[in-house]
Coordinates of C-alpha atoms and ligand atoms in Angstrom, one line a residue:
M1 CA -5.1 22.5 -24.7
A2 CA -4.3 20.7 -21.4
R3 CA -1.5 18.0 -21.6
M4 CA -3.2 14.7 -21.1
A5 CA -0.4 12.1 -21.3
V6 CA 0.0 9.9 -18.2
N7 CA 2.2 7.0 -17.2
L8 CA 0.3 4.1 -15.7
G9 CA 2.9 1.9 -14.1
G10 CA 5.2 1.9 -17.1
V11 CA 2.5 2.2 -19.7
A12 CA 2.8 5.5 -21.6
M13 CA -0.8 6.6 -22.3
K14 CA -1.4 9.6 -24.5
N15 CA -4.4 10.4 -22.4
P16 CA -5.8 8.9 -19.1
V17 CA -8.8 7.2 -20.6
T18 CA -9.2 3.5 -21.2
T19 CA -12.1 1.1 -21.3
A20 CA -13.3 -1.1 -18.4
S21 CA -12.7 -4.8 -19.0
G22 CA -15.7 -6.7 -20.3
T23 CA -17.5 -3.6 -21.6
F24 CA -15.5 -3.1 -24.8
G25 CA -14.9 -6.6 -26.1
Y26 CA -11.5 -6.8 -27.6
G27 CA -11.6 -3.3 -29.1
R28 CA -12.5 -4.3 -32.7
E29 CA -16.2 -4.4 -31.8
Y30 CA -16.1 -0.6 -31.4
D31 CA -14.1 0.1 -34.5
A32 CA -17.3 1.1 -36.4
F33 CA -18.0 3.8 -33.9
F34 CA -14.6 5.5 -33.4
D35 CA -10.9 5.0 -33.9
V36 CA -10.0 3.2 -30.7
S37 CA -6.4 4.5 -30.9
R38 CA -7.8 7.8 -29.7
L39 CA -7.9 6.3 -26.2
G40 CA -4.9 6.1 -23.9
A41 CA -5.3 2.3 -23.8
V42 CA -7.9 -0.4 -24.5
T43 CA -8.6 -2.8 -21.7
V44 CA -10.0 -6.1 -23.0
K45 CA -12.4 -8.7 -21.7
G46 CA -11.0 -11.2 -19.2
V47 CA -8.7 -13.9 -20.7
R48 CA -8.0 -17.3 -19.1
A49 CA -5.8 -20.2 -20.2
R50 CA -8.6 -22.0 -22.1
P51 CA -11.9 -21.2 -23.8
W52 CA -14.7 -20.6 -21.3
P53 CA -18.4 -20.4 -22.0
G54 CA -19.4 -18.1 -19.1
N55 CA -22.8 -18.4 -17.3
P56 CA -26.2 -19.5 -18.8
L57 CA -28.6 -16.8 -20.0
P58 CA -30.1 -14.5 -18.9
R59 CA -27.0 -12.8 -17.6
H60 CA -27.9 -9.1 -17.6
A61 CA -30.6 -7.1 -15.8
E62 CA -31.1 -3.4 -15.8
V63 CA -31.7 -2.2 -12.2
P64 CA -32.1 1.3 -10.7
G65 CA -28.8 3.0 -10.8
G66 CA -27.1 0.6 -13.1
L67 CA -26.7 -2.9 -14.5
L68 CA -26.5 -6.3 -12.9
N69 CA -24.4 -8.8 -14.9
A70 CA -23.3 -12.4 -14.5
I71 CA -21.5 -13.0 -17.8
G72 CA -19.2 -15.3 -15.9
L73 CA -16.1 -14.3 -17.9
Q74 CA -16.9 -15.9 -21.2
G75 CA -13.9 -15.9 -23.5
P76 CA -11.9 -17.7 -26.2
G77 CA -8.8 -18.5 -24.1
V78 CA -5.4 -17.0 -24.3
E79 CA -4.1 -18.7 -27.5
A80 CA -7.2 -17.7 -29.5
F81 CA -7.0 -14.2 -28.1
I82 CA -3.4 -13.8 -29.2
A83 CA -4.2 -15.2 -32.7
D84 CA -7.5 -13.6 -33.4
D85 CA -8.0 -10.5 -31.3
L86 CA -4.7 -9.0 -30.3
P87 CA -3.4 -8.2 -33.8
F88 CA -6.1 -5.6 -34.3
L89 CA -5.0 -3.7 -31.3
A90 CA -1.3 -4.1 -32.2
A91 CA -2.0 -2.7 -35.7
R92 CA -3.8 0.3 -34.2
G93 CA -0.9 1.0 -32.1
V94 CA -3.0 1.5 -29.0
P95 CA -1.6 -0.1 -25.8
A96 CA -3.6 -3.2 -24.8
I97 CA -4.2 -3.8 -21.2
V98 CA -5.1 -7.5 -21.1
N99 CA -7.4 -8.5 -18.3
V100 CA -6.4 -12.0 -17.0
W101 CA -8.2 -14.5 -14.8
G102 CA -7.8 -18.1 -13.6
T103 CA -9.0 -20.5 -11.0
S104 CA -5.5 -20.9 -9.4
A105 CA -2.4 -18.8 -9.0
E106 CA -0.7 -21.1 -11.5
E107 CA -3.3 -20.4 -14.1
Y108 CA -2.9 -16.7 -13.8
A109 CA 0.8 -17.2 -14.2
Q110 CA 0.3 -19.4 -17.2
V111 CA -1.7 -16.8 -19.0
A112 CA 0.8 -14.1 -18.1
A113 CA 3.6 -16.2 -19.5
A114 CA 1.7 -16.8 -22.7
L115 CA 1.3 -13.0 -23.2
E116 CA 4.9 -12.1 -22.5
G117 CA 6.5 -10.4 -25.5
K118 CA 3.3 -10.5 -27.7
P119 CA 3.1 -7.3 -29.8
G120 CA 0.6 -4.8 -28.5
V121 CA 0.4 -6.1 -24.9
A122 CA 1.3 -3.2 -22.7
M123 CA 0.1 -4.4 -19.3
L124 CA -1.8 -7.2 -17.5
E125 CA -4.7 -6.4 -15.3
L126 CA -5.3 -9.3 -12.9
N127 CA -9.0 -9.9 -12.3
V128 CA -9.0 -11.3 -8.8
S129 CA -12.3 -9.6 -8.0
C130 CA -15.1 -10.9 -10.3
P131 CA -18.2 -11.8 -8.2
N132 CA -19.6 -14.1 -11.0
V133 CA -17.4 -17.2 -11.1
K134 CA -17.5 -19.7 -8.3
E135 CA -13.8 -20.5 -8.3
G136 CA -11.2 -17.8 -8.6
G137 CA -12.4 -14.3 -9.1
A138 CA -13.6 -12.7 -5.9
S139 CA -12.5 -15.6 -3.7
F140 CA -8.9 -14.5 -4.4
G141 CA -9.6 -10.8 -4.2
T142 CA -11.3 -10.6 -0.8
R143 CA -8.5 -12.2 1.2
V144 CA -5.2 -10.5 1.4
E145 CA -3.2 -13.8 1.5
T146 CA -4.7 -15.3 -1.7
F147 CA -4.6 -12.0 -3.4
A148 CA -0.9 -11.5 -2.7
E149 CA -0.2 -15.1 -3.8
V150 CA -1.7 -14.5 -7.3
V151 CA 0.2 -11.2 -7.7
R152 CA 3.5 -12.9 -6.7
A153 CA 2.9 -15.8 -9.0
V154 CA 2.2 -13.5 -12.0
R155 CA 5.2 -11.3 -11.0
A156 CA 7.5 -14.3 -11.2
A157 CA 6.0 -15.3 -14.6
T158 CA 6.3 -12.0 -16.6
T159 CA 8.3 -8.9 -17.0
L160 CA 5.2 -7.0 -18.3
P161 CA 3.7 -4.4 -16.0
I162 CA 1.0 -5.9 -13.8
M163 CA -2.0 -4.3 -12.2
P164 CA -4.2 -6.3 -9.8
K165 CA -7.9 -5.3 -9.9
L166 CA -9.3 -4.8 -6.4
A167 CA -12.6 -6.0 -5.1
P168 CA -15.0 -3.4 -3.6
N169 CA -16.7 -5.7 -1.2
V170 CA -14.0 -5.5 1.5
P171 CA -14.0 -3.3 4.6
D172 CA -10.8 -1.5 3.6
V173 CA -8.9 -1.6 0.3
R174 CA -5.7 -0.3 1.8
P175 CA -4.3 -3.6 2.9
F176 CA -4.8 -4.9 -0.6
V177 CA -2.9 -1.9 -2.1
R178 CA 0.0 -2.5 0.3
A179 CA 0.0 -6.2 -0.5
A180 CA 0.0 -5.5 -4.2
Q181 CA 3.0 -3.2 -3.9
E182 CA 4.9 -5.7 -1.8
A183 CA 4.2 -8.4 -4.3
G184 CA 5.6 -6.3 -7.1
A185 CA 2.6 -4.8 -8.8
D186 CA 3.2 -1.8 -11.0
A187 CA -0.3 -0.3 -10.6
V188 CA -3.6 -1.2 -9.1
S189 CA -7.1 -0.8 -10.6
L190 CA -10.4 -0.5 -8.8
I191 CA -13.3 -1.1 -8.5
N192 CA -14.8 -4.3 -9.9
T193 CA -18.6 -4.8 -9.7
L194 CA -20.4 -5.2 -6.4
P195 CA -22.3 -8.4 -5.7
G196 CA -26.0 -7.9 -6.1
M197 CA -29.3 -9.6 -7.0
A198 CA -32.6 -8.8 -8.8
V199 CA -35.8 -10.8 -8.6
D200 CA -38.9 -11.1 -10.8
L201 CA -41.6 -10.6 -8.2
E202 CA -44.5 -12.1 -10.3
A203 CA -42.5 -15.2 -11.3
R204 CA -40.9 -15.4 -7.9
R205 CA -37.6 -16.1 -9.5
P206 CA -34.1 -14.5 -9.6
I207 CA -33.8 -12.6 -12.9
L208 CA -30.3 -13.8 -13.6
A209 CA -29.8 -17.5 -14.3
N210 CA -26.7 -17.3 -12.0
R211 CA -29.1 -15.9 -9.4
T212 CA -26.7 -13.2 -8.3
G213 CA -24.5 -10.9 -10.3
G214 CA -22.2 -7.8 -10.2
L215 CA -23.6 -4.3 -10.0
S216 CA -22.0 -1.6 -12.2
G217 CA -23.0 1.9 -13.4
P218 CA -23.7 5.3 -11.9
G219 CA -25.1 3.9 -8.6
I220 CA -21.6 2.5 -7.7
H221 CA -19.7 5.7 -8.4
P222 CA -19.7 7.1 -4.8
I223 CA -18.5 3.7 -3.5
A224 CA -15.8 3.6 -6.1
L225 CA -14.7 7.2 -5.3
K226 CA -14.4 6.4 -1.6
H227 CA -12.3 3.3 -2.3
V228 CA -10.1 5.1 -4.8
W229 CA -9.6 8.0 -2.4
E230 CA -8.6 5.5 0.4
A231 CA -6.3 3.5 -2.0
A232 CA -4.5 6.7 -3.0
Q233 CA -3.7 7.4 0.7
V234 CA -1.3 4.4 0.7
A235 CA -0.5 3.8 -3.0
E236 CA 3.0 4.3 -4.2
V237 CA 2.0 2.9 -7.6
P238 CA -0.5 4.6 -10.0
I239 CA -4.2 3.9 -9.8
L240 CA -6.6 3.1 -12.6
A241 CA -10.1 4.1 -11.4
M242 CA -13.4 2.9 -12.6
G243 CA -17.0 2.6 -11.4
G244 CA -20.0 4.4 -12.8
I245 CA -18.2 6.9 -15.0
M246 CA -21.0 8.4 -17.1
D247 CA -19.4 11.7 -18.1
A248 CA -16.2 13.7 -17.8
K249 CA -17.0 15.0 -14.4
D250 CA -17.2 11.5 -12.9
A251 CA -13.8 10.7 -14.5
L252 CA -12.3 13.9 -13.1
D253 CA -13.7 13.1 -9.6
F254 CA -11.4 10.0 -9.7
I255 CA -8.3 12.0 -10.8
L256 CA -9.1 14.6 -8.1
V257 CA -8.9 12.0 -5.4
G258 CA -5.7 10.5 -6.7
A259 CA -6.2 8.3 -9.7
T260 CA -3.7 8.5 -12.6
A261 CA -6.1 7.1 -15.3
V262 CA -9.8 6.1 -15.6
A263 CA -11.8 3.4 -17.3
V264 CA -15.2 3.9 -18.8
G265 CA -17.4 0.8 -18.5
T266 CA -21.2 0.5 -18.4
A267 CA -21.7 3.9 -19.9
T268 CA -20.4 2.4 -23.2
F269 CA -23.5 0.2 -23.4
L270 CA -25.7 3.3 -23.5
D271 CA -23.4 5.3 -25.7
P272 CA -20.7 3.5 -27.7
L273 CA -18.9 6.8 -28.0
A274 CA -18.8 7.3 -24.2
P275 CA -15.0 6.8 -23.8
V276 CA -14.2 9.6 -26.4
R277 CA -17.0 11.8 -25.0
V278 CA -15.5 11.5 -21.5
L279 CA -12.0 12.2 -22.8
E280 CA -13.1 15.3 -24.8
G281 CA -15.1 16.5 -21.8
M282 CA -12.1 16.1 -19.5
E283 CA -9.9 18.1 -21.9
R284 CA -12.5 20.9 -22.0
W285 CA -13.0 21.0 -18.3
L286 CA -9.3 21.2 -17.6
D287 CA -8.9 24.0 -20.2
D288 CA -11.9 25.9 -18.8
H289 CA -10.3 25.6 -15.3
G290 CA -6.8 26.7 -16.3
V291 CA -5.2 23.3 -15.6
A292 CA -2.3 22.9 -18.0
D293 CA -1.6 19.3 -17.3
V294 CA -3.9 16.5 -16.1
N295 CA -1.1 15.3 -13.8
D296 CA -1.3 18.6 -11.9
F297 CA -4.9 17.8 -11.1
R298 CA -4.2 14.4 -9.6
G299 CA -4.8 14.2 -5.9
A300 CA -5.7 18.0 -5.8
L301 CA -8.6 17.3 -3.4
R302 CA -8.9 20.0 -0.7
L303 CA -9.7 18.6 2.7
Ligands
FMN401 C1 -20.9 -6.8 -18.7 C2 -19.7 -6.6 -17.9 C3 -18.6 -7.5 -18.0 C4 -17.5 -7.3 -17.2 N1 -16.4 -8.2 -17.4 C5 -15.3 -8.0 -16.7 C6 -14.1 -8.8 -16.9 O1 -14.1 -9.7 -17.8 N2 -13.0 -8.6 -16.1 C7 -13.0 -7.6 -15.1 O2 -12.0 -7.5 -14.5 N3 -14.1 -6.8 -14.9 C8 -15.2 -7.0 -15.7 N4 -16.2 -6.1 -15.5 C9 -16.2 -5.0 -14.5 C10 -15.8 -3.7 -15.2 O3 -14.6 -3.8 -15.8 C11 -15.8 -2.5 -14.1 O4 -14.8 -2.8 -13.2 C12 -17.2 -2.3 -13.5 O5 -18.2 -2.6 -14.4 C13 -17.3 -0.9 -12.9 O6 -17.2 0.1 -13.9 P1 -18.6 0.7 -14.6 O7 -19.5 1.0 -13.5 O8 -18.1 1.9 -15.3 O9 -19.1 -0.3 -15.5 C14 -17.4 -6.3 -16.3 C15 -18.5 -5.4 -16.1 C16 -19.6 -5.6 -16.9 C17 -20.8 -4.6 -16.8

């Protein structure tokens, strides 16, 4: 069987598959479906300094090619996360990648400091690219200066590996990858959802209470693939890739263009077993194609 272990910026993952933030709760929600420690890591829903209610309902809409959401980063706040949610992942022994957000560089740093040294926390993923909150989120991730400021502030606040999550709605992700590296990031992840909208024609209203949302799912996979391929051209740090992974082939596409690990997101809403199905399919495909180690396949794209 192909060797699947990878190193994502200092996180030893026994295989390259994790979950996409916001689509897998805090891990425990999926315990009834499979042992989450089968995954290389579990990436949890965004955590900020204090509890946050998110956006009003409705905040989901199914659209051709995927899902539009405007959850607005609902969450219990970092202290409740540490007390109530983290112990499950620590007990399972699966590395937890904690997705962090805030409305200022200081808040990102505050959350990072609170998570320092907490059992189970393997890495911080910095959500500087959510399209669904007015402050913070994408407003940091679409300008190199503010993006780098957040990464620098978190770098100064923690010794944990850090991984900024890049926005897809920029002309070129490469300046962001370079800025992340200069600011001390250990890895980068991409892509977050793409800003979008759906309307109810008869009611003449937006479907989402927030009016606009973030598009995820199979329709964004080609966009994600292009961004990951371009990111890999300048990345000296490993890449965690996500965007529309529905099956093992989609995941391997990302490894082929240069990603070290992959995250399964929206697919999990259709099939709670999607992350394990993707993992097993990747192993089978690599075996069938005589690839002994997934790391040998990384960046093997022929041009
Ligand atoms: C319902 C939902 C909630 C999400 N919440 C977060 C979040 O809290 N933090 C974050 O960085 N990304 C969040 N995302 C973005 C995903 O992690 C991922 O980047 C995106 O959905 C693309 O992957 P996919 O097409 O496989 O879903 C969310 C996505 C969805 C669909």
